[in-house]
Amino acid sequence: MELRRRSQERRLISLVPMIDVMLILLVFFMVTSSYLDLDMVPMLERQDETATAPSVGGGDGGGPLFVRIGADGTLRVGARSLDRAGFGALLAERLLRDPGLQVLILPSGHAPTQALVSVMDLATGVGVQRLRIVRLQGAP
Amino acid sequence: MKLRRAPHRNEQETIVALIDVVLFLLIFFMLIGRMDATAPFMVFPSTARTGQDLPAGGATVAIAADGRMALNGHEIGPAALEDALAEAVRRNPELVVRINAHRDAELRHTLALTGRLDEMGVKDIVLIVTPKEP
């Protein structure tokens, strides 16, 4: 008797489950991904710690420039209230005299975060290298 | 005129093209998409022209306009946030903390958090901003 081997059928792996999984992953990534272009501004860098504590200067004299940010975001340098353009001009003028100018920012606790970022942005934009945020702490 | 019928393509061949396209899209979204922990509330970061590239990794603290906070996408109270961050710093002293504060969030929230992080010994704290066209 002659036994014949059955011809082996070529088995194909079904691709449908793989496509299902890939589509689920695709939809997941499409839905969960955010495409915001985000940057950052440094708030604390440890190397700053070695710097000596500055003495607070006024507005127009030598020493650091001290700027206060009010609760409504207004800027005050000494007794003068300044808009952003005026503050930028003052920074540029002070930088001409003192390229290593230090700017101290004292923001009100009720001021919006954007006000602080705008001041830091303006100062960095005109070339200030030394920026410090001063925070008043309540007595323990 | 005799019109020729287009050569018949088998089903397998069609599916392979589909897989190629889907894989391409999948890889595209995986690479391009930012899988940052999002906040459970709306946060519109401040805008700045002089922002630098945002470092990857670290812990992200989101601050809503009304002062609510979230750590890595989960809303959390101030005390629990401090505990969680202190633990994270203890485990990884080089931890970068990214503060994603709403532009209208009062600075008493943002700066108080920065101060606490400073006391904890966090070496790098950055504030997330969105770039503004000059």
Tab-separated table of C-alpha atoms in Angstrom:
chain	number	residue	atom	x	y	z
A	1	MET	CA	0.000	0.000	0.000
A	2	GLU	CA	1.345	3.353	-0.806
A	3	LEU	CA	0.813	6.098	1.678
A	4	ARG	CA	0.769	9.497	0.303
A	5	ARG	CA	1.756	12.378	2.330
A	6	ARG	CA	-0.867	15.054	2.287
A	7	SER	CA	0.326	18.099	0.583
A	8	GLN	CA	1.032	20.696	3.244
A	9	GLU	CA	-1.106	23.761	2.950
A	10	ARG	CA	0.712	26.979	3.205
A	11	ARG	CA	-0.560	28.656	6.322
A	12	LEU	CA	-0.845	32.392	6.359
A	13	ILE	CA	-0.642	34.339	9.541
A	14	SER	CA	-3.647	36.530	9.789
A	15	LEU	CA	-2.679	40.170	9.743
A	16	VAL	CA	-6.032	41.438	10.901
A	17	PRO	CA	-5.285	41.319	14.695
A	18	MET	CA	-2.001	43.121	14.107
A	19	ILE	CA	-3.744	45.863	12.175
A	20	ASP	CA	-6.300	46.145	14.972
A	21	VAL	CA	-3.585	46.597	17.585
A	22	MET	CA	-1.707	49.103	15.471
A	23	LEU	CA	-4.847	51.112	14.841
A	24	ILE	CA	-5.627	51.176	18.564
A	25	LEU	CA	-2.077	52.373	19.314
A	26	LEU	CA	-2.331	54.954	16.566
A	27	VAL	CA	-5.592	56.361	17.897
A	28	PHE	CA	-4.135	56.347	21.438
A	29	PHE	CA	-1.106	58.376	20.410
A	30	MET	CA	-3.191	60.736	18.321
A	31	VAL	CA	-5.562	61.436	21.195
A	32	THR	CA	-3.076	61.631	24.077
A	33	SER	CA	-0.290	63.548	22.415
A	34	SER	CA	-0.118	67.273	22.870
A	35	TYR	CA	1.592	69.417	20.330
A	36	LEU	CA	2.276	72.482	22.435
A	37	ASP	CA	5.625	73.999	21.720
A	38	LEU	CA	6.941	74.506	25.228
A	39	ASP	CA	10.026	76.286	26.474
A	40	MET	CA	11.247	77.064	29.935
A	41	VAL	CA	12.831	79.808	31.969
A	42	PRO	CA	15.118	78.733	34.807
A	43	MET	CA	13.810	79.638	38.246
A	44	LEU	CA	16.630	78.208	40.321
A	45	GLU	CA	20.124	77.201	39.405
A	46	ARG	CA	22.412	76.057	42.171
A	47	GLN	CA	25.475	77.830	40.812
A	48	ASP	CA	23.759	81.088	41.761
A	49	GLU	CA	24.139	80.148	45.390
A	50	THR	CA	27.787	81.060	45.448
A	51	ALA	CA	26.966	84.652	44.553
A	52	THR	CA	27.095	87.073	47.395
A	53	ALA	CA	23.897	88.588	48.643
A	54	PRO	CA	23.500	91.933	46.942
A	55	SER	CA	22.790	95.163	48.689
A	56	VAL	CA	19.565	96.657	47.503
A	57	GLY	CA	20.098	99.731	45.432
A	58	GLY	CA	17.703	102.382	44.318
A	59	GLY	CA	16.671	103.008	40.795
A	60	ASP	CA	19.092	105.200	39.008
A	61	GLY	CA	22.316	104.953	41.000
A	62	GLY	CA	24.959	102.232	40.928
A	63	GLY	CA	24.490	98.736	42.299
A	64	PRO	CA	21.675	96.378	41.467
A	65	LEU	CA	18.434	97.555	39.947
A	66	PHE	CA	15.509	96.810	42.180
A	67	VAL	CA	12.126	96.442	40.516
A	68	ARG	CA	8.842	95.737	42.223
A	69	ILE	CA	5.863	94.108	40.553
A	70	GLY	CA	2.513	95.182	41.928
A	71	ALA	CA	-0.519	92.949	42.361
A	72	ASP	CA	-1.893	94.276	39.075
A	73	GLY	CA	1.407	93.672	37.270
A	74	THR	CA	2.595	97.301	37.297
A	75	LEU	CA	6.330	97.889	37.568
A	76	ARG	CA	7.927	100.264	40.006
A	77	VAL	CA	11.587	101.177	40.113
A	78	GLY	CA	12.242	103.293	43.158
A	79	ALA	CA	9.374	105.758	43.316
A	80	ARG	CA	8.777	105.640	39.587
A	81	SER	CA	6.018	103.660	37.957
A	82	LEU	CA	7.124	102.339	34.578
A	83	ASP	CA	5.503	100.602	31.661
A	84	ARG	CA	7.298	97.749	29.921
A	85	ALA	CA	8.868	99.972	27.278
A	86	GLY	CA	10.124	102.397	29.907
A	87	PHE	CA	11.559	99.581	31.964
A	88	GLY	CA	13.274	98.156	28.901
A	89	ALA	CA	14.796	101.541	28.118
A	90	LEU	CA	15.980	101.940	31.720
A	91	LEU	CA	17.570	98.484	31.655
A	92	ALA	CA	19.329	99.217	28.377
A	93	GLU	CA	20.645	102.499	29.718
A	94	ARG	CA	21.871	100.916	32.962
A	95	LEU	CA	23.472	98.057	31.063
A	96	LEU	CA	25.491	100.509	29.002
A	97	ARG	CA	26.995	101.849	32.196
A	98	ASP	CA	27.300	98.495	33.945
A	99	PRO	CA	27.322	95.380	31.741
A	100	GLY	CA	27.298	93.167	34.848
A	101	LEU	CA	24.117	94.779	36.149
A	102	GLN	CA	22.163	92.706	38.609
A	103	VAL	CA	18.387	92.994	38.577
A	104	LEU	CA	16.414	92.167	41.686
A	105	ILE	CA	12.732	91.501	41.239
A	106	LEU	CA	10.339	91.753	44.161
A	107	PRO	CA	6.924	90.621	42.978
A	108	SER	CA	3.723	90.944	44.941
A	109	GLY	CA	2.325	87.574	45.942
A	110	HIS	CA	-0.902	88.505	44.186
A	111	ALA	CA	0.737	89.396	40.890
A	112	PRO	CA	0.075	86.952	38.044
A	113	THR	CA	2.853	84.608	36.982
A	114	GLN	CA	2.842	86.216	33.536
A	115	ALA	CA	3.926	89.554	35.043
A	116	LEU	CA	7.054	88.005	36.527
A	117	VAL	CA	7.835	86.071	33.362
A	118	SER	CA	7.419	89.237	31.291
A	119	VAL	CA	9.893	91.140	33.467
A	120	MET	CA	12.398	88.286	33.362
A	121	ASP	CA	11.880	87.995	29.614
A	122	LEU	CA	12.409	91.705	29.080
A	123	ALA	CA	15.551	91.745	31.219
A	124	THR	CA	17.012	88.676	29.539
A	125	GLY	CA	16.111	90.107	26.146
A	126	VAL	CA	18.144	93.287	26.687
A	127	GLY	CA	21.115	91.307	27.951
A	128	VAL	CA	20.851	91.152	31.733
A	129	GLN	CA	22.843	88.140	32.941
A	130	ARG	CA	22.168	88.370	36.658
A	131	LEU	CA	18.548	88.126	37.668
A	132	ARG	CA	17.241	87.389	41.113
A	133	ILE	CA	13.764	87.074	42.490
A	134	VAL	CA	13.339	88.371	45.986
A	135	ARG	CA	10.639	86.761	48.061
A	136	LEU	CA	9.508	88.143	51.362
A	137	GLN	CA	8.889	85.523	53.989
A	138	GLY	CA	6.644	86.001	56.977
A	139	ALA	CA	8.224	85.820	60.399
A	140	PRO	CA	7.965	82.317	61.885
B	1	MET	CA	-10.308	49.538	-29.044
B	2	LYS	CA	-9.555	46.844	-26.615
B	3	LEU	CA	-9.375	47.843	-22.985
B	4	ARG	CA	-7.173	45.787	-20.819
B	5	ARG	CA	-8.290	44.804	-17.405
B	6	ALA	CA	-5.935	45.895	-14.659
B	7	PRO	CA	-3.841	43.044	-13.287
B	8	HIS	CA	-5.479	41.463	-10.305
B	9	ARG	CA	-3.724	42.055	-7.023
B	10	ASN	CA	-4.168	39.625	-4.246
B	11	GLU	CA	-5.608	40.699	-0.869
B	12	GLN	CA	-2.388	40.191	1.011
B	13	GLU	CA	-0.624	42.755	-1.081
B	14	THR	CA	-3.255	45.415	-0.316
B	15	ILE	CA	-3.042	44.793	3.438
B	16	VAL	CA	0.731	45.202	3.419
B	17	ALA	CA	0.370	48.717	2.010
B	18	LEU	CA	-2.159	49.538	4.706
B	19	ILE	CA	0.179	48.254	7.406
B	20	ASP	CA	2.988	50.383	6.011
B	21	VAL	CA	0.889	53.523	6.206
B	22	VAL	CA	-0.435	52.777	9.698
B	23	LEU	CA	3.052	51.983	10.998
B	24	PHE	CA	4.387	55.169	9.494
B	25	LEU	CA	1.643	57.200	11.192
B	26	LEU	CA	2.174	55.357	14.458
B	27	ILE	CA	5.889	56.109	14.534
B	28	PHE	CA	5.205	59.702	13.513
B	29	PHE	CA	2.805	60.278	16.405
B	30	MET	CA	5.102	58.484	18.844
B	31	LEU	CA	8.026	60.708	17.925
B	32	ILE	CA	6.260	64.008	17.467
B	33	GLY	CA	3.751	63.800	20.286
B	34	ARG	CA	4.765	65.049	23.675
B	35	MET	CA	3.807	62.545	26.308
B	36	ASP	CA	4.144	64.967	29.155
B	37	ALA	CA	1.955	64.535	32.133
B	38	THR	CA	-0.927	66.849	31.498
B	39	ALA	CA	-2.741	68.630	34.247
B	40	PRO	CA	-6.250	67.645	35.271
B	41	PHE	CA	-7.216	71.308	34.827
B	42	MET	CA	-6.646	73.949	32.182
B	43	VAL	CA	-3.165	75.454	32.277
B	44	PHE	CA	-2.090	78.143	29.846
B	45	PRO	CA	1.594	78.831	30.567
B	46	SER	CA	3.047	82.313	30.420
B	47	THR	CA	4.554	83.489	27.178
B	48	ALA	CA	8.202	84.450	26.797
B	49	ARG	CA	10.535	85.303	23.936
B	50	THR	CA	13.716	84.208	25.631
B	51	GLY	CA	12.700	80.704	26.718
B	52	GLN	CA	15.132	77.833	26.411
B	53	ASP	CA	14.574	74.224	25.443
B	54	LEU	CA	12.525	72.360	27.989
B	55	PRO	CA	14.499	69.549	29.606
B	56	ALA	CA	12.946	66.124	29.391
B	57	GLY	CA	12.044	64.024	32.370
B	58	GLY	CA	11.769	65.118	35.963
B	59	ALA	CA	8.647	65.923	37.895
B	60	THR	CA	6.002	68.289	36.577
B	61	VAL	CA	3.976	70.376	38.974
B	62	ALA	CA	0.990	72.104	37.420
B	63	ILE	CA	-0.599	75.125	39.045
B	64	ALA	CA	-4.073	76.210	38.016
B	65	ALA	CA	-5.219	79.815	37.874
B	66	ASP	CA	-7.027	79.336	41.191
B	67	GLY	CA	-3.995	77.782	42.894
B	68	ARG	CA	-4.907	74.097	42.659
B	69	MET	CA	-1.901	71.907	42.095
B	70	ALA	CA	-1.152	68.651	40.357
B	71	LEU	CA	1.887	66.438	40.338
B	72	ASN	CA	2.569	64.504	37.149
B	73	GLY	CA	-1.034	64.815	36.037
B	74	HIS	CA	-2.749	64.020	39.328
B	75	GLU	CA	-4.348	66.702	41.454
B	76	ILE	CA	-2.793	66.820	44.882
B	77	GLY	CA	-2.993	68.930	48.040
B	78	PRO	CA	-0.078	71.149	49.114
B	79	ALA	CA	1.002	68.911	52.003
B	80	ALA	CA	0.857	65.735	49.944
B	81	LEU	CA	2.696	67.505	47.124
B	82	GLU	CA	5.532	68.459	49.438
B	83	ASP	CA	5.776	64.916	50.766
B	84	ALA	CA	5.773	63.440	47.278
B	85	LEU	CA	8.414	65.878	46.024
B	86	ALA	CA	10.599	65.388	49.090
B	87	GLU	CA	10.468	61.648	48.513
B	88	ALA	CA	11.258	62.108	44.813
B	89	VAL	CA	14.252	64.332	45.654
B	90	ARG	CA	15.462	61.833	48.237
B	91	ARG	CA	15.403	59.097	45.598
B	92	ASN	CA	16.922	61.276	42.876
B	93	PRO	CA	18.950	64.259	44.100
B	94	GLU	CA	19.402	65.442	40.495
B	95	LEU	CA	15.656	65.740	39.958
B	96	VAL	CA	14.526	68.524	37.648
B	97	VAL	CA	11.225	70.046	38.716
B	98	ARG	CA	9.185	71.689	36.000
B	99	ILE	CA	6.540	74.129	37.144
B	100	ASN	CA	3.720	74.478	34.694
B	101	ALA	CA	1.886	77.446	36.153
B	102	HIS	CA	-1.124	79.077	34.561
B	103	ARG	CA	-0.265	82.578	33.410
B	104	ASP	CA	-2.906	84.013	35.775
B	105	ALA	CA	-1.847	81.941	38.793
B	106	GLU	CA	-0.842	84.222	41.640
B	107	LEU	CA	2.851	84.255	42.401
B	108	ARG	CA	2.237	83.381	46.043
B	109	HIS	CA	1.554	79.849	44.799
B	110	THR	CA	4.397	79.674	42.296
B	111	LEU	CA	7.063	81.319	44.425
B	112	ALA	CA	6.050	79.527	47.613
B	113	LEU	CA	6.503	76.242	45.782
B	114	THR	CA	9.861	77.356	44.405
B	115	GLY	CA	10.970	78.316	47.903
B	116	ARG	CA	9.944	74.955	49.344
B	117	LEU	CA	11.725	73.125	46.542
B	118	ASP	CA	14.826	75.190	47.184
B	119	GLU	CA	14.701	74.216	50.857
B	120	MET	CA	14.342	70.563	49.861
B	121	GLY	CA	17.561	70.835	47.917
B	122	VAL	CA	16.184	70.637	44.384
B	123	LYS	CA	18.979	71.718	42.080
B	124	ASP	CA	17.050	72.613	38.973
B	125	ILE	CA	13.670	74.291	38.893
B	126	VAL	CA	12.289	75.553	35.622
B	127	LEU	CA	9.107	77.388	34.763
B	128	ILE	CA	7.345	76.223	31.631
B	129	VAL	CA	6.503	78.956	29.120
B	130	THR	CA	5.205	79.064	25.602
B	131	PRO	CA	7.357	80.812	23.032
B	132	LYS	CA	6.188	84.177	21.799
B	133	GLU	CA	7.078	85.388	18.353
B	134	PRO	CA	9.361	88.418	18.520
